[in-house]
Amino acid sequence: MSMDLDSLRGAWQDSGRRAEAAIGFDPEAMRAALSLRTQRAFRWHSGWLVAGLVVGAGTAALLLVFLLRHLDDWRYALMSAALLALALAEFVVDLRQWRALRALSPHAPLLSVRATLDSLRARRATMAKWIALTALLLWWPALLVALKALSGVDALRFVPASVVWVNFALGVVAIPLGLALSSWLSKRYGASAGYRRLQVEAGGDSWKRAEDAFAAREDFEAKLADGTLAPDPAPVALPAEIAGRLRALRRRLDLGIGLYAALIVATGVFNALHGGQSWPIVGGVLVNLLWVSQLVGSILHRRAAMAPAPGVSLAGWRDGLLAVVAGRERVLRSSRLADAFALGALHRSRELAAVR
């Protein structure tokens, strides 16, 4: 038994010496640098959490005051109560994350830190999911409550009731459909690295940086332990022609993102002005969903059009870019039927208006 232990210890030390000799670096200095980088990233994220807590507390307080002042108007009371519940849920999630990170020791075992981060990431992803699920339901209440609170204007006096009820019905229907889609995606892609990356990014840029810093520390320790540590890969140098075309593509995608955002706002205004007419509102909602799908696709496309990250091969980067393009083409093909129906609805509404 002693011989086996001595052999294992010797092999471990030999592996470490070979790695250090090949790479020519000080493992303790590297470990300290990665640890410091991780601590700074989480301190930065904690600072953003504090700012979010301040904003969230202020928003919840204002909504509570608005609710108490409109208890005699069930419409605004109901809308502000729903918004208050969402604001409080977001505040609680941020507060629990901030407290958990404050209690997290930088010298704790990596497995313990990872378990805590996975729990926080799952909680944040759940909150982001519910924000997305209720966005279609609550965007009208948010607009109406903000307008009433800031200017005192009761927009419900001018907006047709059908606009409110159609948006309410669509928002209610979207929740179970979104839950079903989320469940399917989780079952099919839950174990994939891409799905986990999506959960990380749902926590915001500061959380993503903190997770990336800790993941680099985990990767360093794992490779140092098994003797596979190698110098960081250099970024792939793209030919000047390809790099120039990528910059032009990103500029076009930026313009597309701005255009789709403007079209979403314009379609919302159209829906508000034609809420009393069934055909225009149906067509407007379908067109709005088309703009939203194209906006999301443009954002994903722009991210894929960035230069390859260090360690990513040109073939892998190209495959990722082509996959995004193929996905956008599938969405475009599936939306053609909705486009035809929406245009038909708008044409029919014009005919009815001309008859009247």
Short mmCIF file of C-alpha atoms in Angstrom, two decimals:
data_model
loop_
_atom_site.label_atom_id
_atom_site.label_comp_id
_atom_site.label_asym_id
_atom_site.label_seq_id
_atom_site.Cartn_x
_atom_site.Cartn_y
_atom_site.Cartn_z
CA MET A 1 0.00 0.00 0.00
CA SER A 2 2.86 2.35 0.89
CA MET A 3 4.56 1.54 -2.41
CA ASP A 4 1.36 2.38 -4.29
CA LEU A 5 0.99 5.69 -2.47
CA ASP A 6 4.64 6.54 -3.08
CA SER A 7 4.25 5.70 -6.76
CA LEU A 8 1.14 7.84 -7.08
CA ARG A 9 2.82 10.73 -5.26
CA GLY A 10 5.86 10.47 -7.48
CA ALA A 11 3.76 10.36 -10.65
CA TRP A 12 1.80 13.39 -9.44
CA GLN A 13 4.98 15.36 -8.76
CA ASP A 14 6.53 14.33 -12.07
CA SER A 15 3.40 15.43 -13.91
CA GLY A 16 3.45 18.78 -12.14
CA ARG A 17 7.13 19.30 -12.90
CA ARG A 18 6.60 18.44 -16.59
CA ALA A 19 3.71 20.87 -16.83
CA GLU A 20 5.66 23.65 -15.11
CA ALA A 21 8.72 23.04 -17.23
CA ALA A 22 6.69 23.05 -20.44
CA ILE A 23 4.74 26.15 -19.58
CA GLY A 24 7.30 28.03 -17.58
CA PHE A 25 5.10 29.69 -15.00
CA ASP A 26 4.53 29.83 -11.25
CA PRO A 27 1.36 27.86 -10.35
CA GLU A 28 0.90 29.70 -7.05
CA ALA A 29 1.17 33.08 -8.73
CA MET A 30 -1.31 32.00 -11.37
CA ARG A 31 -3.69 30.66 -8.72
CA ALA A 32 -3.46 33.92 -6.77
CA ALA A 33 -4.08 35.97 -9.92
CA LEU A 34 -7.14 33.91 -10.86
CA SER A 35 -8.46 34.10 -7.31
CA LEU A 36 -8.04 37.88 -7.26
CA ARG A 37 -9.76 38.19 -10.63
CA THR A 38 -12.69 36.11 -9.36
CA GLN A 39 -13.02 38.19 -6.18
CA ARG A 40 -13.00 41.43 -8.17
CA ALA A 41 -15.62 40.11 -10.59
CA PHE A 42 -17.96 39.10 -7.78
CA ARG A 43 -17.42 42.39 -5.95
CA TRP A 44 -18.35 44.20 -9.15
CA HIS A 45 -21.45 42.03 -9.52
CA SER A 46 -22.38 42.66 -5.89
CA GLY A 47 -22.14 46.38 -6.55
CA TRP A 48 -24.59 46.07 -9.42
CA LEU A 49 -26.86 44.02 -7.17
CA VAL A 50 -26.87 46.82 -4.60
CA ALA A 51 -27.78 49.33 -7.31
CA GLY A 52 -30.53 47.00 -8.48
CA LEU A 53 -31.83 46.62 -4.94
CA VAL A 54 -32.03 50.39 -4.54
CA VAL A 55 -33.90 50.77 -7.83
CA GLY A 56 -36.11 47.78 -7.08
CA ALA A 57 -37.01 49.05 -3.61
CA GLY A 58 -37.84 52.48 -5.02
CA THR A 59 -39.96 50.97 -7.79
CA ALA A 60 -41.84 48.74 -5.35
CA ALA A 61 -42.45 51.68 -3.00
CA LEU A 62 -43.83 53.84 -5.82
CA LEU A 63 -46.08 51.03 -7.02
CA LEU A 64 -47.35 50.48 -3.49
CA VAL A 65 -48.20 54.17 -3.12
CA PHE A 66 -49.93 54.11 -6.51
CA LEU A 67 -51.90 51.02 -5.51
CA LEU A 68 -53.06 52.54 -2.23
CA ARG A 69 -54.18 55.71 -4.01
CA HIS A 70 -56.20 53.76 -6.59
CA LEU A 71 -57.92 51.18 -4.43
CA ASP A 72 -61.25 52.65 -5.55
CA ASP A 73 -60.41 51.97 -9.23
CA TRP A 74 -60.21 48.20 -9.64
CA ARG A 75 -58.56 48.46 -13.07
CA TYR A 76 -55.52 50.41 -11.93
CA ALA A 77 -55.45 48.61 -8.59
CA LEU A 78 -55.26 45.25 -10.34
CA MET A 79 -52.61 46.38 -12.83
CA SER A 80 -50.39 48.01 -10.20
CA ALA A 81 -50.76 44.99 -7.89
CA ALA A 82 -49.51 42.65 -10.63
CA LEU A 83 -46.56 44.94 -11.34
CA LEU A 84 -45.83 45.23 -7.62
CA ALA A 85 -45.75 41.44 -7.26
CA LEU A 86 -43.23 41.16 -10.10
CA ALA A 87 -41.07 43.98 -8.68
CA LEU A 88 -41.06 42.37 -5.22
CA ALA A 89 -40.13 38.97 -6.65
CA GLU A 90 -37.20 40.53 -8.51
CA PHE A 91 -36.14 42.38 -5.33
CA VAL A 92 -36.22 39.18 -3.27
CA VAL A 93 -34.16 37.26 -5.83
CA ASP A 94 -31.53 40.04 -5.95
CA LEU A 95 -31.45 40.32 -2.15
CA ARG A 96 -30.97 36.58 -1.65
CA GLN A 97 -28.23 36.54 -4.27
CA TRP A 98 -26.45 39.49 -2.65
CA ARG A 99 -26.60 37.88 0.80
CA ALA A 100 -25.40 34.52 -0.53
CA LEU A 101 -22.42 36.14 -2.27
CA ARG A 102 -21.52 38.15 0.83
CA ALA A 103 -21.46 34.95 2.89
CA LEU A 104 -19.37 33.13 0.27
CA SER A 105 -15.75 32.86 1.34
CA PRO A 106 -13.16 33.26 -1.43
CA HIS A 107 -11.12 30.53 0.25
CA ALA A 108 -14.00 28.02 0.36
CA PRO A 109 -13.56 24.72 -1.53
CA LEU A 110 -14.27 25.06 -5.22
CA LEU A 111 -17.02 22.43 -5.13
CA SER A 112 -18.82 24.36 -2.39
CA VAL A 113 -18.56 27.62 -4.34
CA ARG A 114 -19.76 25.91 -7.51
CA ALA A 115 -22.81 24.46 -5.73
CA THR A 116 -23.74 27.93 -4.46
CA LEU A 117 -23.28 29.51 -7.88
CA ASP A 118 -25.37 26.82 -9.58
CA SER A 119 -28.18 27.43 -7.11
CA LEU A 120 -28.04 31.20 -7.64
CA ARG A 121 -27.90 30.80 -11.40
CA ALA A 122 -30.95 28.52 -11.44
CA ARG A 123 -32.89 31.00 -9.27
CA ARG A 124 -31.93 33.91 -11.53
CA ALA A 125 -32.85 31.92 -14.65
CA THR A 126 -36.27 31.13 -13.15
CA MET A 127 -36.87 34.82 -12.46
CA ALA A 128 -35.81 35.75 -15.99
CA LYS A 129 -38.15 33.09 -17.36
CA TRP A 130 -41.14 34.52 -15.48
CA ILE A 131 -40.30 38.05 -16.59
CA ALA A 132 -40.31 36.81 -20.19
CA LEU A 133 -43.52 34.82 -19.67
CA THR A 134 -45.40 37.79 -18.22
CA ALA A 135 -43.95 40.44 -20.54
CA LEU A 136 -46.81 40.19 -23.04
CA LEU A 137 -49.35 40.31 -20.22
CA LEU A 138 -47.85 43.20 -18.24
CA TRP A 139 -46.44 45.58 -20.84
CA TRP A 140 -49.77 47.33 -21.30
CA PRO A 141 -50.38 47.67 -17.52
CA ALA A 142 -46.82 49.02 -17.13
CA LEU A 143 -47.45 51.62 -19.84
CA LEU A 144 -50.85 52.66 -18.48
CA VAL A 145 -49.72 52.84 -14.85
CA ALA A 146 -46.58 54.81 -15.74
CA LEU A 147 -48.61 57.28 -17.80
CA LYS A 148 -51.14 57.75 -15.02
CA ALA A 149 -48.47 58.09 -12.32
CA LEU A 150 -46.24 60.53 -14.23
CA SER A 151 -48.81 62.71 -15.97
CA GLY A 152 -52.13 61.93 -14.32
CA VAL A 153 -53.62 61.01 -17.71
CA ASP A 154 -56.09 58.12 -17.63
CA ALA A 155 -55.31 56.48 -20.96
CA LEU A 156 -58.11 53.96 -20.45
CA ARG A 157 -60.53 56.75 -21.29
CA PHE A 158 -59.10 56.95 -24.82
CA VAL A 159 -57.85 53.41 -25.52
CA PRO A 160 -60.63 51.09 -26.74
CA ALA A 161 -61.50 48.40 -24.23
CA SER A 162 -60.87 45.71 -26.85
CA VAL A 163 -57.18 46.68 -26.94
CA VAL A 164 -56.81 45.99 -23.24
CA TRP A 165 -58.80 42.77 -23.32
CA VAL A 166 -57.11 41.39 -26.43
CA ASN A 167 -53.66 42.05 -24.95
CA PHE A 168 -54.80 40.55 -21.65
CA ALA A 169 -56.09 37.41 -23.38
CA LEU A 170 -52.92 37.03 -25.44
CA GLY A 171 -50.79 37.52 -22.34
CA VAL A 172 -52.70 34.87 -20.40
CA VAL A 173 -52.50 32.38 -23.28
CA ALA A 174 -48.77 33.06 -23.73
CA ILE A 175 -47.93 31.89 -20.18
CA PRO A 176 -48.88 28.18 -20.49
CA LEU A 177 -47.50 28.08 -24.04
CA GLY A 178 -44.23 29.58 -22.79
CA LEU A 179 -44.09 27.14 -19.90
CA ALA A 180 -44.58 24.22 -22.27
CA LEU A 181 -41.84 25.51 -24.57
CA SER A 182 -39.50 26.10 -21.62
CA SER A 183 -40.12 22.58 -20.33
CA TRP A 184 -39.41 21.08 -23.75
CA LEU A 185 -36.22 23.08 -24.16
CA SER A 186 -35.07 22.11 -20.67
CA LYS A 187 -35.65 18.40 -21.30
CA ARG A 188 -33.98 18.43 -24.70
CA TYR A 189 -31.10 20.84 -24.14
CA GLY A 190 -30.85 21.11 -20.34
CA ALA A 191 -27.59 19.17 -20.17
CA SER A 192 -25.93 21.05 -23.03
CA ALA A 193 -23.26 23.69 -22.56
CA GLY A 194 -25.23 26.14 -24.70
CA TYR A 195 -28.29 25.90 -22.47
CA ARG A 196 -26.17 26.43 -19.37
CA ARG A 197 -24.55 29.42 -21.07
CA LEU A 198 -27.99 30.87 -21.74
CA GLN A 199 -28.81 30.58 -18.04
CA VAL A 200 -25.57 32.35 -17.15
CA GLU A 201 -26.29 35.20 -19.55
CA ALA A 202 -29.80 35.56 -18.12
CA GLY A 203 -28.17 36.91 -14.97
CA GLY A 204 -26.76 39.94 -16.78
CA ASP A 205 -23.31 40.97 -17.94
CA SER A 206 -21.81 41.39 -14.46
CA TRP A 207 -22.96 37.90 -13.41
CA LYS A 208 -21.59 36.44 -16.66
CA ARG A 209 -18.18 37.99 -16.00
CA ALA A 210 -18.14 36.63 -12.47
CA GLU A 211 -19.12 33.14 -13.63
CA ASP A 212 -16.48 33.24 -16.37
CA ALA A 213 -13.80 34.27 -13.88
CA PHE A 214 -14.66 31.44 -11.53
CA ALA A 215 -14.90 28.94 -14.41
CA ALA A 216 -11.36 29.93 -15.46
CA ARG A 217 -10.18 29.24 -11.92
CA GLU A 218 -11.93 25.84 -11.92
CA ASP A 219 -10.39 24.97 -15.27
CA PHE A 220 -6.92 25.94 -14.07
CA GLU A 221 -7.15 23.77 -10.95
CA ALA A 222 -8.52 20.79 -12.89
CA LYS A 223 -5.80 20.93 -15.54
CA LEU A 224 -3.08 21.51 -12.96
CA ALA A 225 -4.26 18.43 -11.06
CA ASP A 226 -4.24 16.08 -14.06
CA GLY A 227 -1.10 17.52 -15.69
CA THR A 228 -2.82 18.72 -18.86
CA LEU A 229 -2.28 22.44 -18.29
CA ALA A 230 -1.14 24.22 -21.42
CA PRO A 231 -0.66 27.85 -22.41
CA ASP A 232 -3.82 29.75 -23.21
CA PRO A 233 -4.71 29.44 -26.88
CA ALA A 234 -4.09 32.50 -29.00
CA PRO A 235 -7.04 34.15 -30.70
CA VAL A 236 -7.59 33.20 -34.32
CA ALA A 237 -6.33 35.91 -36.69
CA LEU A 238 -8.93 36.43 -39.40
CA PRO A 239 -7.86 37.64 -42.86
CA ALA A 240 -8.39 41.36 -43.32
CA GLU A 241 -11.09 40.82 -45.94
CA ILE A 242 -13.15 38.55 -43.68
CA ALA A 243 -12.69 40.86 -40.67
CA GLY A 244 -13.89 43.81 -42.75
CA ARG A 245 -16.96 41.93 -43.92
CA LEU A 246 -17.74 40.91 -40.36
CA ARG A 247 -17.63 44.55 -39.24
CA ALA A 248 -19.97 45.50 -42.09
CA LEU A 249 -22.31 42.65 -41.15
CA ARG A 250 -22.42 43.77 -37.52
CA ARG A 251 -23.21 47.33 -38.62
CA ARG A 252 -26.11 46.08 -40.74
CA LEU A 253 -27.36 43.94 -37.87
CA ASP A 254 -27.19 46.96 -35.53
CA LEU A 255 -29.34 48.89 -37.99
CA GLY A 256 -31.71 45.94 -38.19
CA ILE A 257 -32.02 45.76 -34.41
CA GLY A 258 -32.87 49.46 -34.27
CA LEU A 259 -35.36 49.09 -37.14
CA TYR A 260 -37.18 46.14 -35.57
CA ALA A 261 -37.37 47.94 -32.22
CA ALA A 262 -38.92 50.97 -33.95
CA LEU A 263 -41.36 48.73 -35.82
CA ILE A 264 -42.43 47.10 -32.55
CA VAL A 265 -43.22 50.53 -31.10
CA ALA A 266 -45.02 51.62 -34.30
CA THR A 267 -47.10 48.45 -34.38
CA GLY A 268 -48.02 48.97 -30.72
CA VAL A 269 -49.25 52.47 -31.58
CA PHE A 270 -51.24 51.03 -34.51
CA ASN A 271 -52.85 48.46 -32.20
CA ALA A 272 -53.77 51.18 -29.73
CA LEU A 273 -55.42 53.29 -32.44
CA HIS A 274 -57.35 50.37 -33.96
CA GLY A 275 -58.26 48.44 -30.83
CA GLY A 276 -61.98 48.69 -31.50
CA GLN A 277 -61.67 46.81 -34.80
CA SER A 278 -61.13 43.07 -34.63
CA TRP A 279 -59.31 42.51 -37.93
CA PRO A 280 -56.70 45.26 -37.53
CA ILE A 281 -55.88 44.24 -33.95
CA VAL A 282 -55.40 40.58 -34.94
CA GLY A 283 -53.21 41.55 -37.88
CA GLY A 284 -51.29 44.04 -35.75
CA VAL A 285 -50.57 41.47 -33.05
CA LEU A 286 -49.31 38.94 -35.61
CA VAL A 287 -47.07 41.53 -37.25
CA ASN A 288 -45.77 42.54 -33.82
CA LEU A 289 -44.84 38.93 -33.05
CA LEU A 290 -42.99 38.83 -36.37
CA TRP A 291 -40.94 41.92 -35.44
CA VAL A 292 -40.13 40.44 -32.03
CA SER A 293 -38.90 37.17 -33.56
CA GLN A 294 -36.72 39.06 -36.04
CA LEU A 295 -35.36 41.32 -33.28
CA VAL A 296 -34.30 38.31 -31.19
CA GLY A 297 -32.82 36.65 -34.28
CA SER A 298 -30.82 39.77 -35.14
CA ILE A 299 -29.39 39.97 -31.62
CA LEU A 300 -28.33 36.30 -31.71
CA HIS A 301 -26.96 36.76 -35.22
CA ARG A 302 -24.83 39.71 -34.13
CA ARG A 303 -23.35 37.75 -31.25
CA ALA A 304 -22.45 34.91 -33.60
CA ALA A 305 -20.85 37.39 -36.01
CA MET A 306 -18.19 38.38 -33.50
CA ALA A 307 -14.61 37.24 -34.17
CA PRO A 308 -13.79 33.72 -32.91
CA ALA A 309 -12.93 33.52 -29.22
CA PRO A 310 -9.49 32.15 -28.22
CA GLY A 311 -9.47 28.37 -28.52
CA VAL A 312 -12.38 28.24 -30.98
CA SER A 313 -11.45 26.80 -34.36
CA LEU A 314 -12.45 28.53 -37.56
CA ALA A 315 -14.54 25.51 -38.52
CA GLY A 316 -16.42 25.55 -35.21
CA TRP A 317 -16.96 29.32 -35.42
CA ARG A 318 -18.24 29.02 -38.98
CA ASP A 319 -20.61 26.20 -38.01
CA GLY A 320 -22.04 28.33 -35.19
CA LEU A 321 -22.60 31.26 -37.54
CA LEU A 322 -24.26 29.03 -40.14
CA ALA A 323 -26.51 27.51 -37.47
CA VAL A 324 -27.79 30.95 -36.50
CA VAL A 325 -28.43 31.82 -40.14
CA ALA A 326 -30.28 28.53 -40.67
CA GLY A 327 -32.39 29.21 -37.58
CA ARG A 328 -33.35 32.65 -38.86
CA GLU A 329 -34.32 31.15 -42.20
CA ARG A 330 -36.59 28.62 -40.46
CA VAL A 331 -38.28 31.38 -38.49
CA LEU A 332 -38.74 33.40 -41.67
CA ARG A 333 -40.32 30.47 -43.50
CA SER A 334 -42.68 29.69 -40.64
CA SER A 335 -43.73 33.34 -40.40
CA ARG A 336 -44.77 33.65 -44.05
CA LEU A 337 -48.17 32.18 -43.30
CA ALA A 338 -48.65 34.65 -40.46
CA ASP A 339 -47.57 37.48 -42.75
CA ALA A 340 -50.13 36.48 -45.37
CA PHE A 341 -52.85 36.25 -42.75
CA ALA A 342 -51.89 39.61 -41.25
CA LEU A 343 -51.86 41.35 -44.63
CA GLY A 344 -55.20 39.78 -45.46
CA ALA A 345 -56.59 41.03 -42.16
CA LEU A 346 -55.36 44.55 -42.82
CA HIS A 347 -56.79 44.50 -46.37
CA ARG A 348 -60.11 43.25 -45.05
CA SER A 349 -60.22 46.03 -42.46
CA ARG A 350 -59.70 48.63 -45.19
CA GLU A 351 -62.55 47.17 -47.19
CA LEU A 352 -64.87 47.28 -44.18
CA ALA A 353 -63.84 50.86 -43.45
CA ALA A 354 -64.54 51.86 -47.05
CA VAL A 355 -68.00 50.24 -46.92
CA ARG A 356 -68.82 52.14 -43.74
#
